Amino acid sequence: MEMSMVAEGYYATKSAHLLNSKNTKKTQLPIINAVYEILYENKNPKKVFKKLTDKLD
């Protein structure tokens, strides 16, 4: 799917991931981490969400 604009939440995902990485308590944010992996680490969305759903079960 091609978009001519940046999807809503694209930059917020990076900000949330960065803030949490600086957090000494390392709060568990599995959904943010999954979306970050897809958007910024170019991981396969199907594999990432499969891993996420397995973790949340």
mmCIF file of N, CA and C in Angstrom:
data_model
loop_
_atom_site.group_PDB
_atom_site.id
_atom_site.type_symbol
_atom_site.label_atom_id
_atom_site.label_comp_id
_atom_site.label_asym_id
_atom_site.label_seq_id
_atom_site.Cartn_x
_atom_site.Cartn_y
_atom_site.Cartn_z
ATOM 1 N N MET A 1 0.843 -1.167 0.000
ATOM 2 C CA MET A 1 0.000 0.000 0.000
ATOM 3 C C MET A 1 0.895 1.238 0.000
ATOM 4 N N GLU A 2 0.677 2.114 -0.921
ATOM 5 C CA GLU A 2 1.453 3.350 -1.036
ATOM 6 C C GLU A 2 0.688 4.495 -0.388
ATOM 7 N N MET A 3 1.416 5.333 0.340
ATOM 8 C CA MET A 3 0.818 6.522 0.940
ATOM 9 C C MET A 3 1.662 7.723 0.560
ATOM 10 N N SER A 4 1.018 8.846 0.347
ATOM 11 C CA SER A 4 1.765 10.061 0.038
ATOM 12 C C SER A 4 2.030 10.890 1.290
ATOM 13 N N MET A 5 1.472 10.455 2.433
ATOM 14 C CA MET A 5 1.668 11.158 3.700
ATOM 15 C C MET A 5 2.193 10.171 4.743
ATOM 16 N N VAL A 6 2.681 10.696 5.847
ATOM 17 C CA VAL A 6 3.134 9.853 6.950
ATOM 18 C C VAL A 6 1.912 9.408 7.744
ATOM 19 N N ALA A 7 1.849 8.123 8.047
ATOM 20 C CA ALA A 7 0.716 7.584 8.800
ATOM 21 C C ALA A 7 0.704 8.139 10.220
ATOM 22 N N GLU A 8 -0.494 8.377 10.723
ATOM 23 C CA GLU A 8 -0.644 8.867 12.093
ATOM 24 C C GLU A 8 -0.030 7.853 13.059
ATOM 25 N N GLY A 9 0.748 8.326 13.997
ATOM 26 C CA GLY A 9 1.369 7.460 14.987
ATOM 27 C C GLY A 9 2.785 7.032 14.646
ATOM 28 N N TYR A 10 3.240 7.327 13.438
ATOM 29 C CA TYR A 10 4.584 6.913 13.014
ATOM 30 C C TYR A 10 5.648 7.502 13.942
ATOM 31 N N TYR A 11 5.615 8.803 14.126
ATOM 32 C CA TYR A 11 6.621 9.457 14.972
ATOM 33 C C TYR A 11 6.357 9.202 16.451
ATOM 34 N N ALA A 12 5.099 9.071 16.835
ATOM 35 C CA ALA A 12 4.757 8.797 18.235
ATOM 36 C C ALA A 12 5.310 7.443 18.673
ATOM 37 N N THR A 13 5.316 6.481 17.767
ATOM 38 C CA THR A 13 5.857 5.159 18.077
ATOM 39 C C THR A 13 7.338 5.258 18.419
ATOM 40 N N LYS A 14 8.073 6.011 17.627
ATOM 41 C CA LYS A 14 9.509 6.172 17.881
ATOM 42 C C LYS A 14 9.739 6.893 19.206
ATOM 43 N N SER A 15 8.945 7.923 19.471
ATOM 44 C CA SER A 15 9.086 8.679 20.718
ATOM 45 C C SER A 15 8.798 7.806 21.933
ATOM 46 N N ALA A 16 7.723 7.026 21.880
ATOM 47 C CA ALA A 16 7.366 6.153 23.000
ATOM 48 C C ALA A 16 8.448 5.099 23.227
ATOM 49 N N HIS A 17 8.962 4.540 22.153
ATOM 50 C CA HIS A 17 10.024 3.531 22.256
ATOM 51 C C HIS A 17 11.290 4.150 22.857
ATOM 52 N N LEU A 18 11.646 5.338 22.409
ATOM 53 C CA LEU A 18 12.835 6.023 22.917
ATOM 54 C C LEU A 18 12.679 6.386 24.396
ATOM 55 N N LEU A 19 11.519 6.924 24.766
ATOM 56 C CA LEU A 19 11.283 7.272 26.169
ATOM 57 C C LEU A 19 11.377 6.042 27.059
ATOM 58 N N ASN A 20 10.803 4.944 26.613
ATOM 59 C CA ASN A 20 10.844 3.729 27.422
ATOM 60 C C ASN A 20 12.254 3.160 27.510
ATOM 61 N N SER A 21 13.043 3.312 26.457
ATOM 62 C CA SER A 21 14.415 2.799 26.506
ATOM 63 C C SER A 21 15.268 3.588 27.502
ATOM 64 N N LYS A 22 14.895 4.845 27.748
ATOM 65 C CA LYS A 22 15.611 5.667 28.726
ATOM 66 C C LYS A 22 15.071 5.477 30.140
ATOM 67 N N ASN A 23 13.917 4.816 30.266
ATOM 68 C CA ASN A 23 13.277 4.579 31.551
ATOM 69 C C ASN A 23 14.039 3.485 32.297
ATOM 70 N N THR A 24 14.464 3.774 33.511
ATOM 71 C CA THR A 24 15.236 2.792 34.274
ATOM 72 C C THR A 24 14.390 1.600 34.709
ATOM 73 N N LYS A 25 13.071 1.771 34.788
ATOM 74 C CA LYS A 25 12.196 0.665 35.203
ATOM 75 C C LYS A 25 11.858 -0.261 34.044
ATOM 76 N N LYS A 26 12.096 0.156 32.814
ATOM 77 C CA LYS A 26 11.831 -0.646 31.612
ATOM 78 C C LYS A 26 10.426 -1.253 31.634
ATOM 79 N N THR A 27 9.432 -0.395 31.579
ATOM 80 C CA THR A 27 8.049 -0.825 31.515
ATOM 81 C C THR A 27 7.846 -1.705 30.287
ATOM 82 N N GLN A 28 7.062 -2.759 30.429
ATOM 83 C CA GLN A 28 6.777 -3.653 29.311
ATOM 84 C C GLN A 28 5.764 -3.000 28.379
ATOM 85 N N LEU A 29 6.154 -2.737 27.151
ATOM 86 C CA LEU A 29 5.281 -2.145 26.139
ATOM 87 C C LEU A 29 5.314 -3.020 24.888
ATOM 88 N N PRO A 30 4.717 -4.200 24.941
ATOM 89 C CA PRO A 30 4.843 -5.126 23.813
ATOM 90 C C PRO A 30 4.234 -4.619 22.510
ATOM 91 N N ILE A 31 3.142 -3.875 22.575
ATOM 92 C CA ILE A 31 2.519 -3.382 21.344
ATOM 93 C C ILE A 31 3.379 -2.288 20.724
ATOM 94 N N ILE A 32 3.853 -1.353 21.543
ATOM 95 C CA ILE A 32 4.745 -0.294 21.046
ATOM 96 C C ILE A 32 6.005 -0.922 20.446
ATOM 97 N N ASN A 33 6.574 -1.894 21.139
ATOM 98 C CA ASN A 33 7.791 -2.541 20.642
ATOM 99 C C ASN A 33 7.543 -3.260 19.321
ATOM 100 N N ALA A 34 6.394 -3.910 19.193
ATOM 101 C CA ALA A 34 6.069 -4.620 17.951
ATOM 102 C C ALA A 34 5.923 -3.644 16.788
ATOM 103 N N VAL A 35 5.197 -2.567 17.011
ATOM 104 C CA VAL A 35 5.005 -1.572 15.946
ATOM 105 C C VAL A 35 6.340 -0.927 15.590
ATOM 106 N N TYR A 36 7.173 -0.651 16.593
ATOM 107 C CA TYR A 36 8.498 -0.077 16.338
ATOM 108 C C TYR A 36 9.338 -1.012 15.459
ATOM 109 N N GLU A 37 9.315 -2.303 15.771
ATOM 110 C CA GLU A 37 10.087 -3.268 14.981
ATOM 111 C C GLU A 37 9.650 -3.260 13.517
ATOM 112 N N ILE A 38 8.356 -3.136 13.293
ATOM 113 C CA ILE A 38 7.835 -3.132 11.921
ATOM 114 C C ILE A 38 8.211 -1.843 11.199
ATOM 115 N N LEU A 39 7.998 -0.707 11.856
ATOM 116 C CA LEU A 39 8.215 0.586 11.205
ATOM 117 C C LEU A 39 9.687 0.954 11.048
ATOM 118 N N TYR A 40 10.492 0.689 12.070
ATOM 119 C CA TYR A 40 11.861 1.199 12.071
ATOM 120 C C TYR A 40 12.935 0.131 11.879
ATOM 121 N N GLU A 41 12.584 -1.134 12.089
ATOM 122 C CA GLU A 41 13.569 -2.199 11.904
ATOM 123 C C GLU A 41 13.219 -3.085 10.712
ATOM 124 N N ASN A 42 12.173 -2.697 9.980
ATOM 125 C CA ASN A 42 11.733 -3.398 8.764
ATOM 126 C C ASN A 42 11.524 -4.896 8.958
ATOM 127 N N LYS A 43 11.004 -5.266 10.132
ATOM 128 C CA LYS A 43 10.717 -6.680 10.376
ATOM 129 C C LYS A 43 9.387 -7.057 9.733
ATOM 130 N N ASN A 44 9.218 -8.329 9.466
ATOM 131 C CA ASN A 44 8.023 -8.853 8.823
ATOM 132 C C ASN A 44 6.812 -8.691 9.748
ATOM 133 N N PRO A 45 5.795 -7.931 9.331
ATOM 134 C CA PRO A 45 4.629 -7.688 10.192
ATOM 135 C C PRO A 45 3.916 -8.962 10.641
ATOM 136 N N LYS A 46 3.778 -9.929 9.758
ATOM 137 C CA LYS A 46 3.097 -11.177 10.142
ATOM 138 C C LYS A 46 3.848 -11.896 11.253
ATOM 139 N N LYS A 47 5.162 -11.956 11.136
ATOM 140 C CA LYS A 47 5.967 -12.635 12.152
ATOM 141 C C LYS A 47 5.945 -11.875 13.474
ATOM 142 N N VAL A 48 6.043 -10.549 13.395
ATOM 143 C CA VAL A 48 6.055 -9.730 14.608
ATOM 144 C C VAL A 48 4.726 -9.858 15.349
ATOM 145 N N PHE A 49 3.613 -9.776 14.628
ATOM 146 C CA PHE A 49 2.315 -9.862 15.295
ATOM 147 C C PHE A 49 2.006 -11.278 15.761
ATOM 148 N N LYS A 50 2.540 -12.283 15.095
ATOM 149 C CA LYS A 50 2.395 -13.660 15.580
ATOM 150 C C LYS A 50 3.106 -13.800 16.915
ATOM 151 N N LYS A 51 4.329 -13.268 16.996
ATOM 152 C CA LYS A 51 5.092 -13.311 18.244
ATOM 153 C C LYS A 51 4.363 -12.532 19.341
ATOM 154 N N LEU A 52 3.785 -11.393 18.977
ATOM 155 C CA LEU A 52 3.056 -10.570 19.939
ATOM 156 C C LEU A 52 1.824 -11.305 20.464
ATOM 157 N N THR A 53 1.035 -11.891 19.586
ATOM 158 C CA THR A 53 -0.172 -12.594 20.035
ATOM 159 C C THR A 53 0.182 -13.818 20.875
ATOM 160 N N ASP A 54 1.274 -14.487 20.551
ATOM 161 C CA ASP A 54 1.713 -15.615 21.379
ATOM 162 C C ASP A 54 2.088 -15.141 22.779
ATOM 163 N N LYS A 55 2.745 -13.987 22.848
ATOM 164 C CA LYS A 55 3.173 -13.436 24.133
ATOM 165 C C LYS A 55 1.973 -12.985 24.969
ATOM 166 N N LEU A 56 0.951 -12.452 24.327
ATOM 167 C CA LEU A 56 -0.207 -11.924 25.048
ATOM 168 C C LEU A 56 -1.190 -13.007 25.479
ATOM 169 N N ASP A 57 -1.080 -14.197 24.912
ATOM 170 C CA ASP A 57 -1.993 -15.296 25.301
ATOM 171 C C ASP A 57 -1.712 -15.818 26.674
#
